[in-house]
Amino acid sequence: MTVSVVIPNWNRRDLLESVLATLRAQTLRPLEVLVVDNGSTDGSAETARAGGAEVLQLAANMGFSVAVNRGVEAAGGEAIALLNNDVELEPDWTAKLAGALEQEGVWFALGKLLHYAERNRVDGVGDAICRGGAACRLGHGRRDGAWSARPRRTFFPSATAVLVRREFFALTGRFEEAFFSYLEDVDLGLRAALLGLEGVYVPEAVGYHRGSATLGPGSSRMVQWMTRNQILLLAKFYPGSVLRRYWRSVLAAQLLWAAQALRRGRPGAWARGLAAGMMLAGRIRRAGAGWRTDGPRLATVLAESERELVCFEQSTGWDDYWRWYFRLAPTGKETQG
């Protein structure tokens, strides 16, 4: 299986040097490495070329979603690896995930991501979404253990580091460019789930993630875009029947997210994100009408994903956000029961 690698980048030539070095060390060497540069001014393009990558140069920072889409369009491999620029990989990462893609009915594969600085802690083992429309990175910040060593099926191709069959995008469509950055992979995962396109989690395929290396953890822009994009997910995928059924879960998820933004000292970013989400919601809802034709299927997907979220929280210790969500959301009681 031939593999193309797509790396979006903006002004982090130091990170590019590291990720390109780990790609050169892969036991299954990529057919090509495409760095999609979002108008960097720090010499990133020159660094990428020196590291053996082909550079697709964008005139300005057009966002993660646009950059990845341009890379997917240009990629020639049978499978496409999407990598953040702040990831480093074990040498067998590509080979392990490519082997998983050989299984029947597997459309994408992702591995275990550990924290770059604290390698006994997990950065994420995939994503999940609750009925209230809030998503999370499973296992984030928890100490690594037996719970992260279990392979499983999933519908969410976390774009931090994932290997995807190129035909997958022909069925789901590409990343939603209106999202710019954050939750674009959850949007893609919901489309995959509604179409029944499953992926697998392969714990033996290990990478290391610095996390928020470009914008910084808890940045104002992160809070703004996350707030906006949560609203856009609801607008795009939730038909009226699901909104009426889960409105208290949606309200709980959004109020708790607002509380987190306030606690981080980002009330202005949250307000800007809320306003932007409300302004874009109508357009996104009209454009995404085709994804809201099967309310029962969406309700099933959300319930299954929420159960998975609960299982991980119970195994690793409850995060405050989810502890309060499941206290406040009536559907959470059904999930835990």
Short mmCIF file of C-alpha atoms in Angstrom, two decimals:
data_model
loop_
_atom_site.label_atom_id
_atom_site.label_comp_id
_atom_site.label_asym_id
_atom_site.label_seq_id
_atom_site.Cartn_x
_atom_site.Cartn_y
_atom_site.Cartn_z
CA MET A 1 0.00 0.00 0.00
CA THR A 2 1.40 3.38 -1.02
CA VAL A 3 1.10 6.19 1.50
CA SER A 4 1.08 9.94 0.95
CA VAL A 5 1.64 12.17 3.99
CA VAL A 6 -0.08 15.55 4.33
CA ILE A 7 1.20 18.03 6.94
CA PRO A 8 -0.44 21.44 7.36
CA ASN A 9 1.97 24.05 8.70
CA TRP A 10 2.06 27.67 9.78
CA ASN A 11 5.28 29.32 10.97
CA ARG A 12 6.84 26.40 12.84
CA ARG A 13 9.92 25.35 10.90
CA ASP A 14 11.41 23.81 14.07
CA LEU A 15 8.49 21.40 14.33
CA LEU A 16 8.72 20.51 10.65
CA GLU A 17 12.33 19.43 11.05
CA SER A 18 11.31 16.94 13.75
CA VAL A 19 8.28 15.43 12.04
CA LEU A 20 10.09 15.10 8.71
CA ALA A 21 12.98 13.32 10.43
CA THR A 22 10.59 10.74 11.92
CA LEU A 23 9.00 10.21 8.50
CA ARG A 24 12.39 9.52 6.93
CA ALA A 25 12.91 6.86 9.62
CA GLN A 26 9.68 4.98 8.87
CA THR A 27 10.03 1.29 8.01
CA LEU A 28 7.28 1.81 5.42
CA ARG A 29 8.58 4.87 3.62
CA PRO A 30 5.95 7.27 2.29
CA LEU A 31 5.42 7.63 -1.43
CA GLU A 32 5.48 11.40 -0.89
CA VAL A 33 5.36 13.99 1.88
CA LEU A 34 3.29 17.08 1.15
CA VAL A 35 3.70 20.08 3.44
CA VAL A 36 0.85 22.52 2.90
CA ASP A 37 2.19 25.84 4.12
CA ASN A 38 -0.32 28.45 5.27
CA GLY A 39 1.65 31.53 4.24
CA SER A 40 4.53 31.08 6.71
CA THR A 41 7.16 33.81 6.99
CA ASP A 42 9.76 31.90 9.03
CA GLY A 43 11.40 29.86 6.29
CA SER A 44 9.15 26.84 6.79
CA ALA A 45 8.93 26.15 3.05
CA GLU A 46 12.69 26.01 2.68
CA THR A 47 12.98 23.75 5.72
CA ALA A 48 10.34 21.40 4.31
CA ARG A 49 12.08 21.12 0.95
CA ALA A 50 15.44 20.51 2.64
CA GLY A 51 13.76 17.70 4.60
CA GLY A 52 12.61 15.97 1.43
CA ALA A 53 9.02 17.22 1.30
CA GLU A 54 7.08 18.77 -1.54
CA VAL A 55 5.62 22.14 -0.58
CA LEU A 56 2.16 23.33 -1.52
CA GLN A 57 2.31 27.05 -0.80
CA LEU A 58 -0.82 28.97 0.20
CA ALA A 59 -0.74 32.76 -0.01
CA ALA A 60 -2.06 33.30 3.52
CA ASN A 61 -3.17 31.39 6.61
CA MET A 62 -6.36 29.80 5.31
CA GLY A 63 -6.75 27.40 8.22
CA PHE A 64 -6.21 23.75 9.00
CA SER A 65 -9.21 22.50 7.02
CA VAL A 66 -8.26 24.25 3.78
CA ALA A 67 -4.63 23.17 4.07
CA VAL A 68 -5.53 19.51 4.61
CA ASN A 69 -8.01 19.57 1.74
CA ARG A 70 -5.40 20.95 -0.64
CA GLY A 71 -3.03 18.22 0.42
CA VAL A 72 -5.63 15.48 -0.01
CA GLU A 73 -6.42 16.79 -3.50
CA ALA A 74 -2.75 16.61 -4.48
CA ALA A 75 -1.90 13.27 -2.83
CA GLY A 76 -1.27 10.27 -5.07
CA GLY A 77 -1.06 7.41 -2.57
CA GLU A 78 -3.59 4.66 -1.96
CA ALA A 79 -3.74 5.89 1.63
CA ILE A 80 -3.22 9.38 3.03
CA ALA A 81 -1.63 10.07 6.41
CA LEU A 82 -2.74 13.34 8.00
CA LEU A 83 -0.23 14.65 10.53
CA ASN A 84 -0.01 17.74 12.66
CA ASN A 85 3.38 19.40 12.46
CA ASP A 86 3.91 18.91 16.23
CA VAL A 87 3.83 15.10 16.08
CA GLU A 88 6.73 12.65 16.14
CA LEU A 89 6.28 8.98 15.27
CA GLU A 90 7.75 5.64 16.18
CA PRO A 91 9.45 4.08 13.11
CA ASP A 92 6.73 1.45 12.59
CA TRP A 93 3.76 3.86 12.84
CA THR A 94 3.00 3.90 9.12
CA ALA A 95 3.50 0.16 8.72
CA LYS A 96 1.23 -0.69 11.66
CA LEU A 97 -1.60 1.49 10.42
CA ALA A 98 -1.21 0.42 6.79
CA GLY A 99 -1.51 -3.19 7.97
CA ALA A 100 -4.74 -2.32 9.77
CA LEU A 101 -6.16 -0.80 6.58
CA GLU A 102 -5.79 -4.18 4.89
CA GLN A 103 -8.67 -5.48 7.02
CA GLU A 104 -12.03 -5.65 5.33
CA GLY A 105 -14.35 -2.77 6.17
CA VAL A 106 -11.63 -0.57 7.71
CA TRP A 107 -11.56 2.93 6.22
CA PHE A 108 -9.04 4.63 8.48
CA ALA A 109 -6.65 3.76 11.30
CA LEU A 110 -5.23 5.76 14.17
CA GLY A 111 -2.74 4.93 16.88
CA LYS A 112 -1.91 5.89 20.45
CA LEU A 113 -0.68 9.44 20.95
CA LEU A 114 1.41 10.12 24.04
CA HIS A 115 2.46 13.49 25.41
CA TYR A 116 5.75 14.55 23.88
CA ALA A 117 7.24 15.76 27.16
CA GLU A 118 5.61 13.22 29.53
CA ARG A 119 5.62 9.94 27.66
CA ASN A 120 3.88 8.04 30.41
CA ARG A 121 0.80 10.21 29.80
CA VAL A 122 -1.70 9.87 26.99
CA ASP A 123 -2.47 12.73 24.65
CA GLY A 124 -5.35 10.86 23.03
CA VAL A 125 -6.60 7.51 21.76
CA GLY A 126 -9.27 8.89 19.45
CA ASP A 127 -12.27 11.15 19.79
CA ALA A 128 -15.86 10.88 20.97
CA ILE A 129 -18.90 13.15 21.06
CA CYS A 130 -21.72 13.35 23.59
CA ARG A 131 -25.42 13.78 22.87
CA GLY A 132 -25.06 17.43 23.80
CA GLY A 133 -22.71 17.99 20.86
CA ALA A 134 -19.45 18.49 22.80
CA ALA A 135 -16.47 16.40 21.75
CA CYS A 136 -13.39 15.23 23.60
CA ARG A 137 -10.06 13.54 23.04
CA LEU A 138 -10.36 10.22 24.82
CA GLY A 139 -7.85 9.63 27.60
CA HIS A 140 -6.27 13.06 27.29
CA GLY A 141 -3.86 13.75 30.15
CA ARG A 142 -4.33 10.37 31.82
CA ARG A 143 -1.47 8.09 32.81
CA ASP A 144 -0.89 5.38 30.22
CA GLY A 145 -2.06 1.92 31.18
CA ALA A 146 -3.89 -1.23 30.19
CA TRP A 147 -6.98 0.81 29.26
CA SER A 148 -5.14 2.35 26.28
CA ALA A 149 -3.85 -1.00 24.97
CA ARG A 150 -7.23 -2.31 23.79
CA PRO A 151 -7.87 -2.11 20.03
CA ARG A 152 -11.37 -1.03 19.05
CA ARG A 153 -13.55 0.26 16.24
CA THR A 154 -14.30 3.96 15.90
CA PHE A 155 -16.02 6.44 13.59
CA PHE A 156 -13.79 9.42 14.42
CA PRO A 157 -10.56 9.87 12.40
CA SER A 158 -8.66 12.25 14.69
CA ALA A 159 -6.71 14.43 12.27
CA THR A 160 -3.75 14.89 14.61
CA ALA A 161 -2.30 11.65 13.26
CA VAL A 162 -4.38 9.24 11.17
CA LEU A 163 -4.07 7.07 8.06
CA VAL A 164 -7.08 7.15 5.73
CA ARG A 165 -8.00 5.29 2.55
CA ARG A 166 -8.20 7.87 -0.22
CA GLU A 167 -11.64 6.50 -1.24
CA PHE A 168 -12.93 7.53 2.19
CA PHE A 169 -12.97 11.18 1.13
CA ALA A 170 -14.88 10.37 -2.03
CA LEU A 171 -17.71 9.07 0.16
CA THR A 172 -17.68 11.52 3.08
CA GLY A 173 -16.43 14.62 1.33
CA ARG A 174 -13.43 16.55 2.60
CA PHE A 175 -12.97 18.69 5.68
CA GLU A 176 -15.51 21.45 6.29
CA GLU A 177 -13.57 24.59 5.39
CA ALA A 178 -15.94 26.89 7.28
CA PHE A 179 -14.54 25.40 10.50
CA PHE A 180 -11.05 26.83 9.77
CA SER A 181 -9.55 24.89 12.68
CA TYR A 182 -10.76 22.65 15.55
CA LEU A 183 -13.52 20.00 15.41
CA GLU A 184 -13.20 19.62 11.65
CA ASP A 185 -12.28 15.97 12.23
CA VAL A 186 -15.33 15.47 14.49
CA ASP A 187 -17.47 16.87 11.67
CA LEU A 188 -15.85 14.37 9.31
CA GLY A 189 -16.34 11.58 11.85
CA LEU A 190 -20.06 12.27 12.13
CA ARG A 191 -20.35 11.98 8.36
CA ALA A 192 -18.44 8.70 8.48
CA ALA A 193 -20.71 7.42 11.26
CA LEU A 194 -23.88 8.29 9.37
CA LEU A 195 -22.50 6.41 6.35
CA GLY A 196 -21.33 3.44 8.46
CA LEU A 197 -17.64 3.90 7.55
CA GLU A 198 -15.63 2.51 10.46
CA GLY A 199 -12.02 2.90 11.41
CA VAL A 200 -9.81 1.17 13.96
CA TYR A 201 -7.66 2.21 16.88
CA VAL A 202 -4.26 0.44 16.79
CA PRO A 203 -2.50 0.89 20.15
CA GLU A 204 0.81 -0.49 18.84
CA ALA A 205 1.13 2.47 16.44
CA VAL A 206 2.62 5.12 18.73
CA GLY A 207 3.24 8.82 18.22
CA TYR A 208 4.15 11.76 20.46
CA HIS A 209 2.23 15.01 20.38
CA ARG A 210 3.31 18.37 21.75
CA GLY A 211 -0.24 19.73 21.56
CA SER A 212 -1.34 23.30 20.72
CA ALA A 213 2.22 24.05 19.69
CA THR A 214 1.27 26.63 17.07
CA LEU A 215 -1.39 28.66 18.92
CA GLY A 216 -0.54 27.72 22.50
CA PRO A 217 -2.74 25.81 25.00
CA GLY A 218 -5.98 27.54 25.94
CA SER A 219 -5.38 30.36 23.48
CA SER A 220 -8.04 32.95 22.77
CA ARG A 221 -8.38 31.78 19.19
CA MET A 222 -8.77 28.17 20.27
CA VAL A 223 -11.63 29.09 22.62
CA GLN A 224 -13.27 31.25 19.95
CA TRP A 225 -13.07 28.62 17.21
CA MET A 226 -14.13 25.76 19.50
CA THR A 227 -17.16 27.75 20.64
CA ARG A 228 -18.17 28.60 17.10
CA ASN A 229 -17.58 25.13 15.72
CA GLN A 230 -19.60 23.38 18.44
CA ILE A 231 -22.56 25.47 17.31
CA LEU A 232 -21.87 24.64 13.67
CA LEU A 233 -21.82 20.91 14.45
CA LEU A 234 -25.27 21.20 16.02
CA ALA A 235 -26.57 23.26 13.10
CA LYS A 236 -25.22 20.88 10.49
CA PHE A 237 -26.11 17.48 11.91
CA TYR A 238 -28.95 17.77 14.45
CA PRO A 239 -32.44 17.62 12.92
CA GLY A 240 -35.28 19.19 14.88
CA SER A 241 -36.31 15.81 16.30
CA VAL A 242 -32.87 15.26 17.86
CA LEU A 243 -32.62 18.84 19.15
CA ARG A 244 -36.00 18.48 20.86
CA ARG A 245 -35.00 15.14 22.36
CA TYR A 246 -31.59 16.26 23.63
CA TRP A 247 -32.03 19.99 24.22
CA ARG A 248 -31.15 19.70 27.91
CA SER A 249 -27.98 17.80 27.05
CA VAL A 250 -27.07 20.48 24.49
CA LEU A 251 -27.72 23.23 27.03
CA ALA A 252 -25.63 21.48 29.69
CA ALA A 253 -22.72 20.97 27.27
CA GLN A 254 -22.74 24.59 26.15
CA LEU A 255 -23.10 26.10 29.62
CA LEU A 256 -20.23 23.99 30.92
CA TRP A 257 -18.06 25.01 27.97
CA ALA A 258 -18.88 28.67 28.70
CA ALA A 259 -17.89 28.10 32.33
CA GLN A 260 -14.56 26.63 31.21
CA ALA A 261 -13.91 29.64 28.98
CA LEU A 262 -14.63 31.98 31.89
CA ARG A 263 -12.36 30.01 34.19
CA ARG A 264 -9.56 30.30 31.61
CA GLY A 265 -10.04 34.04 31.46
CA ARG A 266 -11.44 33.96 27.92
CA PRO A 267 -14.95 35.44 28.17
CA GLY A 268 -14.39 37.69 25.16
CA ALA A 269 -13.20 34.81 22.99
CA TRP A 270 -16.22 32.74 24.03
CA ALA A 271 -18.59 35.62 23.20
CA ARG A 272 -16.96 36.17 19.81
CA GLY A 273 -17.20 32.47 19.04
CA LEU A 274 -20.84 32.36 20.06
CA ALA A 275 -21.66 35.34 17.86
CA ALA A 276 -19.75 33.89 14.90
CA GLY A 277 -21.45 30.52 15.33
CA MET A 278 -24.91 32.05 15.39
CA MET A 279 -24.14 34.11 12.29
CA LEU A 280 -22.88 31.08 10.33
CA ALA A 281 -25.36 28.53 11.65
CA GLY A 282 -28.10 29.20 9.10
CA ARG A 283 -25.77 28.85 6.11
CA ILE A 284 -24.18 25.68 7.49
CA ARG A 285 -27.61 24.21 8.28
CA ARG A 286 -28.86 24.81 4.73
CA ALA A 287 -25.68 23.42 3.17
CA GLY A 288 -25.72 20.34 5.43
CA ALA A 289 -29.38 19.43 4.97
CA GLY A 290 -28.46 16.10 3.40
CA TRP A 291 -26.80 14.97 6.63
CA ARG A 292 -29.98 15.46 8.69
CA THR A 293 -32.26 13.04 6.87
CA ASP A 294 -31.90 10.18 9.38
CA GLY A 295 -32.52 11.42 12.92
CA PRO A 296 -32.76 7.91 14.44
CA ARG A 297 -29.37 6.99 12.97
CA LEU A 298 -27.77 10.14 14.43
CA ALA A 299 -29.36 9.45 17.82
CA THR A 300 -27.88 5.94 17.76
CA VAL A 301 -24.43 7.25 16.81
CA LEU A 302 -24.51 9.85 19.60
CA ALA A 303 -25.64 7.28 22.18
CA GLU A 304 -22.90 4.83 21.17
CA SER A 305 -20.24 7.53 21.26
CA GLU A 306 -21.43 8.80 24.64
CA ARG A 307 -21.30 5.27 26.06
CA GLU A 308 -17.71 4.98 24.86
CA LEU A 309 -16.90 8.31 26.50
CA VAL A 310 -18.40 7.09 29.79
CA CYS A 311 -16.38 3.86 29.65
CA PHE A 312 -13.14 5.80 29.22
CA GLU A 313 -13.98 8.25 32.00
CA GLN A 314 -14.81 5.37 34.34
CA SER A 315 -11.55 3.62 33.46
CA THR A 316 -9.26 6.64 33.79
CA GLY A 317 -10.94 8.96 36.30
CA TRP A 318 -13.58 11.59 35.75
CA ASP A 319 -12.72 14.93 34.21
CA ASP A 320 -14.63 17.78 35.90
CA TYR A 321 -16.39 18.79 32.70
CA TRP A 322 -17.80 15.30 32.10
CA ARG A 323 -18.64 14.71 35.75
CA TRP A 324 -20.84 17.79 35.70
CA TYR A 325 -22.24 17.07 32.24
CA PHE A 326 -23.51 13.65 33.30
CA ARG A 327 -24.99 15.14 36.45
CA LEU A 328 -26.85 17.80 34.48
CA ALA A 329 -27.80 15.97 31.28
CA PRO A 330 -30.76 13.58 31.74
CA THR A 331 -29.61 11.39 28.83
CA GLY A 332 -26.34 10.89 30.66
CA LYS A 333 -28.18 8.88 33.30
CA GLU A 334 -29.45 6.50 30.62
CA THR A 335 -25.92 6.13 29.25
CA GLN A 336 -24.43 5.26 32.62
CA GLY A 337 -27.19 2.81 33.49
#
